[in-house]
DNA sequence: AAGTGGTCTAGACCACATT
DNA sequence: ATGTGGTCTAGACCACTTC
């Protein structure tokens, strides 16, 4: 990586820096390789550390870098494709289902969730926590809200076992319903303290929040709120999956 | 908004600040209202401006605030739901299609695009630029790559008219193909200088990049790379659209 | 103990929109 | 001309990982 000095331009330094680094990443580094530390890099480019960091943040947001406190900055692998399974017959607990139950509690959900489920705002629901792992790394954390009427066999024990076993039991019951369709939405969010820990990231890290409303018999049978790591994941849906489209497709032609 | 002083905690100041501001936003401000300027806010909370800005950046990322240079910081409206029309029969140029053609050129696409289209890496393709507007605001910019074989009638004129009229002609030709299916992916990106201008944002602003591969007759008929404003958009697919699910569904249940 | 990235400060100046 | 957010600096200290 040359000691390329920044020309005087009417373009923010951090932006130009990002471009230079991005090119260096393509040509002179390989995946997993560690970069020089921030103080050295800043000195090498003749900028303050804060400015250098602004460029690194951008590159991390784009999934090109990975930074870990106490360790260093490494070149990130291309984002992995993660299937959303958006067909009407891919329901929680199904066979393909890549999720792993963690535990299950019963509580009153946030108002927005209650509204989407069309339950009363004070009405407790089952809340199944699940996590999703891909290529050995945690990629997503989910909260699955299930109204009592969706799993009538379990309506009694509210102060239930609350472990992974109970979560599986709830999912099994949910399977008895006949899937009709699902409604999905994805938006940008930032990881809360809890999700951050589960995803092995710092609080505030960018995440893709996928909310799915499962409909059966004209009623909302369940609501899933899944938060995916935005730095490492490319969400696919509509029978893609392994398709080799990503990275480098942004930017104007010629 | 009270002059709540920050307690000494083992939590970053900007994080705590973000929480405080977020609550104030819910209770004491209404959509469109302008906040005090950054210098005043920083002073009021007893922190440096940079720290205050870190909190504001978070809130902007989550779509709660909108900041504009020379103007001020305002409370953002809830994100608008934007349909992705992911059905096999919603093709570019169709009836529902919310996109508006801008122009059309012919050029060699980026390598990653050529690979996805299964064309040669040196082979020029039609590139249709389109923009999408919702509620009077620009929400997305698209580059539609169309191989010559997909629109055989137009294969001759490479140095073509290049205006919106020509773009429409290309889309019209594309309609003659029989839609088979489409493969979609969404990931986080940052706006380039060009896209930023079109989306009325600063370069580097977070965007949701949706890549769609249209398949007809076993071949890739076209590839769309659409960048949506991540701050204002919630992408919906699988017959949602107007569903009132968003905001406030993140976060642990009591 | 040493080295890394993460947080924070108190300033300065710039680009932009409005008046 | 004024006021806004955007960029940049040169430091300091902290939290974390590794040795």
Short mmCIF file of C-alpha atoms in Angstrom, two decimals, chain B:
data_model
loop_
_atom_site.label_atom_id
_atom_site.label_comp_id
_atom_site.label_asym_id
_atom_site.label_seq_id
_atom_site.Cartn_x
_atom_site.Cartn_y
_atom_site.Cartn_z
CA UNK B 1 -36.82 18.30 26.90
CA UNK B 2 -35.35 18.36 30.38
CA UNK B 3 -31.72 19.13 31.09
CA UNK B 4 -31.39 15.60 32.40
CA UNK B 5 -27.80 15.17 33.45
CA UNK B 6 -26.00 11.99 32.58
CA UNK B 7 -25.30 9.75 35.54
CA UNK B 8 -21.90 8.16 35.78
CA UNK B 9 -22.36 4.75 34.23
CA UNK B 10 -20.30 2.21 32.42
CA UNK B 11 -22.21 2.88 29.25
CA UNK B 12 -20.96 5.14 26.44
CA UNK B 13 -22.27 8.67 26.79
CA UNK B 14 -23.52 8.78 23.23
CA UNK B 15 -25.51 5.63 23.79
CA UNK B 16 -27.21 6.94 26.88
CA UNK B 17 -27.73 10.23 25.09
CA UNK B 18 -29.39 8.45 22.22
CA UNK B 19 -31.81 6.78 24.60
CA UNK B 20 -32.69 10.04 26.31
CA UNK B 21 -33.20 11.82 22.99
CA UNK B 22 -35.23 8.95 21.64
CA UNK B 23 -37.63 9.16 24.56
CA UNK B 24 -37.85 12.92 24.25
CA UNK B 25 -38.65 12.46 20.57
CA UNK B 26 -41.55 10.20 21.44
CA UNK B 27 -43.03 12.37 24.13
CA UNK B 28 -42.18 15.98 23.40
CA UNK B 29 -41.83 16.36 19.67
CA UNK B 30 -44.03 15.83 16.67
CA UNK B 31 -43.15 14.92 13.11
CA UNK B 32 -41.46 17.70 11.16
CA UNK B 33 -40.58 19.72 14.20
CA UNK B 34 -37.05 21.09 14.27
CA UNK B 35 -34.69 20.37 17.15
CA UNK B 36 -32.33 22.87 18.76
CA UNK B 37 -29.03 23.07 16.91
CA UNK B 38 -26.15 20.74 17.70
CA UNK B 39 -24.11 23.29 19.64
CA UNK B 40 -27.01 24.11 21.94
CA UNK B 41 -27.94 20.47 22.44
CA UNK B 42 -24.35 19.53 23.25
CA UNK B 43 -24.12 22.33 25.79
CA UNK B 44 -27.44 21.40 27.32
CA UNK B 45 -26.32 17.82 27.90
CA UNK B 46 -22.82 18.80 28.91
CA UNK B 47 -21.00 16.88 26.21
CA UNK B 48 -18.76 17.73 23.29
CA UNK B 49 -20.46 18.35 19.98
CA UNK B 50 -18.82 15.27 18.47
CA UNK B 51 -20.39 13.09 21.13
CA UNK B 52 -23.79 14.62 20.60
CA UNK B 53 -23.38 14.04 16.89
CA UNK B 54 -22.65 10.37 17.46
CA UNK B 55 -26.05 10.03 19.11
CA UNK B 56 -27.78 11.96 16.34
CA UNK B 57 -26.14 9.78 13.69
CA UNK B 58 -27.57 6.70 15.35
CA UNK B 59 -31.04 8.17 15.46
CA UNK B 60 -30.78 9.22 11.83
CA UNK B 61 -29.69 5.70 10.90
CA UNK B 62 -32.81 4.39 12.59
CA UNK B 63 -34.97 6.78 10.62
CA UNK B 64 -36.01 8.85 13.63
CA UNK B 65 -34.29 12.07 12.57
CA UNK B 66 -33.46 13.89 9.40
CA UNK B 67 -30.55 16.30 9.22
CA UNK B 68 -29.85 18.75 6.44
CA UNK B 69 -26.83 20.97 6.16
CA UNK B 70 -27.62 24.63 6.36
CA UNK B 71 -31.12 23.90 7.58
CA UNK B 72 -31.28 21.90 10.77
CA UNK B 73 -32.39 18.64 12.35
CA UNK B 74 -36.01 17.62 12.12
CA UNK B 75 -38.11 14.77 13.44
CA UNK B 76 -38.61 12.26 10.63
CA UNK B 77 -41.98 10.72 9.78
CA UNK B 78 -42.34 6.93 10.13
CA UNK B 79 -40.69 5.04 7.31
CA UNK B 80 -42.85 4.53 4.27
CA UNK B 81 -43.58 1.02 3.08
CA UNK B 82 -42.26 0.46 -0.42
CA UNK B 83 -43.39 -2.62 -2.30
CA UNK B 84 -40.78 -4.67 -4.11
CA UNK B 85 -43.27 -6.45 -6.36
CA UNK B 86 -41.51 -9.79 -6.16
CA UNK B 87 -44.04 -11.87 -8.05
CA UNK B 88 -42.95 -13.73 -11.17
CA UNK B 89 -45.21 -11.55 -13.28
CA UNK B 90 -44.10 -8.14 -12.12
CA UNK B 91 -41.50 -7.26 -14.70
CA UNK B 92 -39.88 -3.97 -15.60
CA UNK B 93 -42.21 -1.82 -17.64
CA UNK B 94 -45.33 -3.60 -16.43
CA UNK B 95 -48.52 -1.87 -15.45
CA UNK B 96 -48.00 -1.54 -11.70
CA UNK B 97 -44.35 -0.67 -12.16
CA UNK B 98 -43.56 2.34 -9.97
CA UNK B 99 -40.38 3.19 -11.86
CA UNK B 100 -39.87 6.10 -14.16
CA UNK B 101 -37.39 5.79 -17.05
CA UNK B 102 -34.71 8.48 -17.15
CA UNK B 103 -32.41 7.53 -19.98
CA UNK B 104 -30.69 4.65 -21.69
CA UNK B 105 -27.13 4.07 -22.79
CA UNK B 106 -25.13 1.13 -24.10
CA UNK B 107 -21.90 0.20 -22.39
CA UNK B 108 -19.82 -2.62 -20.97
CA UNK B 109 -21.19 -3.41 -17.49
CA UNK B 110 -19.10 -4.07 -14.36
CA UNK B 111 -17.65 -7.60 -14.35
CA UNK B 112 -19.94 -8.78 -11.54
CA UNK B 113 -22.96 -7.75 -13.60
CA UNK B 114 -21.65 -9.44 -16.74
CA UNK B 115 -21.20 -12.64 -14.77
CA UNK B 116 -24.74 -12.52 -13.38
CA UNK B 117 -26.08 -11.93 -16.87
CA UNK B 118 -23.88 -14.65 -18.30
CA UNK B 119 -22.64 -12.35 -21.02
CA UNK B 120 -19.03 -11.86 -21.97
CA UNK B 121 -17.10 -9.44 -19.81
CA UNK B 122 -16.37 -7.18 -22.75
CA UNK B 123 -19.84 -7.33 -24.18
CA UNK B 124 -21.85 -4.09 -24.08
CA UNK B 125 -25.41 -4.15 -22.80
CA UNK B 126 -28.29 -1.69 -22.64
CA UNK B 127 -28.31 0.25 -19.41
CA UNK B 128 -31.60 1.86 -18.50
CA UNK B 129 -31.58 4.35 -15.66
CA UNK B 130 -34.81 4.67 -13.75
CA UNK B 131 -35.92 6.50 -10.65
CA UNK B 132 -38.68 5.80 -8.21
CA UNK B 133 -40.72 8.42 -6.43
CA UNK B 134 -43.12 7.90 -3.54
CA UNK B 135 -45.15 10.47 -1.68
CA UNK B 136 -43.43 13.13 -3.73
CA UNK B 137 -39.95 12.13 -2.56
CA UNK B 138 -37.29 10.23 -4.49
CA UNK B 139 -36.82 6.89 -2.78
CA UNK B 140 -34.71 4.84 -5.15
CA UNK B 141 -32.43 4.91 -8.17
CA UNK B 142 -32.01 1.93 -10.44
CA UNK B 143 -29.68 0.66 -13.12
CA UNK B 144 -31.30 -1.95 -15.34
CA UNK B 145 -28.84 -4.02 -17.35
CA UNK B 146 -30.32 -5.68 -20.43
CA UNK B 147 -28.28 -7.93 -22.71
CA UNK B 148 -28.69 -7.37 -26.44
CA UNK B 149 -30.28 -10.82 -27.03
CA UNK B 150 -33.15 -9.91 -24.70
CA UNK B 151 -34.24 -7.13 -27.06
CA UNK B 152 -33.24 -8.42 -30.50
CA UNK B 153 -35.18 -5.76 -32.41
CA UNK B 154 -32.88 -3.07 -31.09
CA UNK B 155 -29.54 -4.75 -31.50
CA UNK B 156 -28.40 -2.41 -34.26
CA UNK B 157 -28.21 1.14 -32.96
CA UNK B 158 -25.64 1.15 -30.23
CA UNK B 159 -25.00 4.87 -30.32
CA UNK B 160 -28.73 5.27 -29.94
CA UNK B 161 -30.94 8.25 -29.01
CA UNK B 162 -30.10 7.65 -25.34
CA UNK B 163 -33.07 9.59 -23.98
CA UNK B 164 -36.13 8.63 -21.96
CA UNK B 165 -37.92 7.77 -25.15
CA UNK B 166 -35.31 5.20 -26.05
CA UNK B 167 -35.47 3.79 -22.52
CA UNK B 168 -39.17 3.23 -22.93
CA UNK B 169 -38.59 1.53 -26.27
CA UNK B 170 -36.15 -0.91 -24.70
CA UNK B 171 -38.56 -1.70 -21.87
CA UNK B 172 -41.32 -2.24 -24.39
CA UNK B 173 -39.19 -4.76 -26.23
CA UNK B 174 -38.32 -6.49 -22.96
CA UNK B 175 -42.03 -7.03 -22.35
CA UNK B 176 -42.16 -9.42 -25.30
CA UNK B 177 -40.27 -12.04 -23.29
CA UNK B 178 -42.19 -14.48 -21.21
CA UNK B 179 -41.45 -13.99 -17.51
CA UNK B 180 -40.34 -17.11 -15.74
CA UNK B 181 -39.16 -16.06 -12.34
CA UNK B 182 -36.98 -13.55 -10.52
CA UNK B 183 -34.23 -13.88 -7.94
CA UNK B 184 -33.81 -11.13 -5.39
CA UNK B 185 -31.23 -10.09 -2.85
CA UNK B 186 -31.03 -7.14 -0.50
CA UNK B 187 -27.99 -5.85 1.33
CA UNK B 188 -26.67 -2.73 3.00
CA UNK B 189 -24.59 -0.29 0.97
CA UNK B 190 -23.61 3.33 0.89
CA UNK B 191 -24.60 5.86 -1.72
CA UNK B 192 -22.05 6.84 -4.32
CA UNK B 193 -21.66 10.48 -5.30
CA UNK B 194 -24.06 10.06 -8.23
CA UNK B 195 -26.76 8.12 -6.42
CA UNK B 196 -26.51 10.49 -3.48
CA UNK B 197 -27.43 13.42 -5.67
CA UNK B 198 -30.36 11.60 -7.16
CA UNK B 199 -31.66 10.56 -3.76
CA UNK B 200 -31.12 14.02 -2.27
CA UNK B 201 -28.65 12.73 0.30
CA UNK B 202 -24.96 13.16 1.02
CA UNK B 203 -22.45 10.70 -0.40
CA UNK B 204 -21.96 7.75 1.90
CA UNK B 205 -25.55 7.77 3.10
CA UNK B 206 -26.81 4.27 3.94
CA UNK B 207 -28.86 2.60 1.24
CA UNK B 208 -30.57 -0.75 0.76
CA UNK B 209 -29.30 -2.31 -2.44
CA UNK B 210 -31.79 -4.63 -4.08
CA UNK B 211 -30.48 -6.75 -6.92
CA UNK B 212 -33.00 -8.60 -9.03
CA UNK B 213 -32.22 -11.14 -11.70
CA UNK B 214 -35.05 -11.61 -14.18
CA UNK B 215 -35.11 -15.04 -15.76
CA UNK B 216 -36.91 -16.00 -18.97
CA UNK B 217 -36.50 -19.16 -20.91
CA UNK B 218 -33.76 -20.39 -18.59
CA UNK B 219 -31.64 -17.34 -19.39
CA UNK B 220 -30.97 -14.11 -17.51
CA UNK B 221 -33.10 -11.58 -19.35
CA UNK B 222 -32.14 -8.57 -17.26
CA UNK B 223 -30.50 -7.51 -14.04
CA UNK B 224 -31.72 -4.68 -11.86
CA UNK B 225 -29.57 -2.97 -9.24
CA UNK B 226 -31.79 -0.64 -7.24
CA UNK B 227 -30.59 1.50 -4.34
CA UNK B 228 -33.22 2.63 -1.85
CA UNK B 229 -32.83 5.30 0.80
CA UNK B 230 -32.37 3.30 3.97
CA UNK B 231 -33.43 6.13 6.24
CA UNK B 232 -36.90 6.62 4.80
CA UNK B 233 -37.84 3.24 3.34
CA UNK B 234 -39.16 -0.05 4.65
CA UNK B 235 -39.11 -2.58 1.83
CA UNK B 236 -42.09 -4.90 1.69
CA UNK B 237 -42.56 -8.08 -0.31
CA UNK B 238 -44.87 -11.06 -0.31
CA UNK B 239 -48.19 -9.19 -0.41
CA UNK B 240 -47.74 -6.85 2.54
CA UNK B 241 -47.69 -3.22 1.42
CA UNK B 242 -49.95 -1.18 3.61
CA UNK B 243 -49.60 -3.27 6.72
CA UNK B 244 -49.03 -1.25 9.83
CA UNK B 245 -45.98 -3.04 11.10
CA UNK B 246 -42.88 -1.01 11.79
CA UNK B 247 -41.04 1.04 14.39
CA UNK B 248 -40.97 -0.01 17.99
CA UNK B 249 -40.99 -3.71 17.32
CA UNK B 250 -37.34 -4.03 18.11
CA UNK B 251 -36.19 -4.39 21.68
CA UNK B 252 -36.71 -7.06 24.26
CA UNK B 253 -40.12 -7.80 25.68
CA UNK B 254 -40.18 -6.55 29.24
#
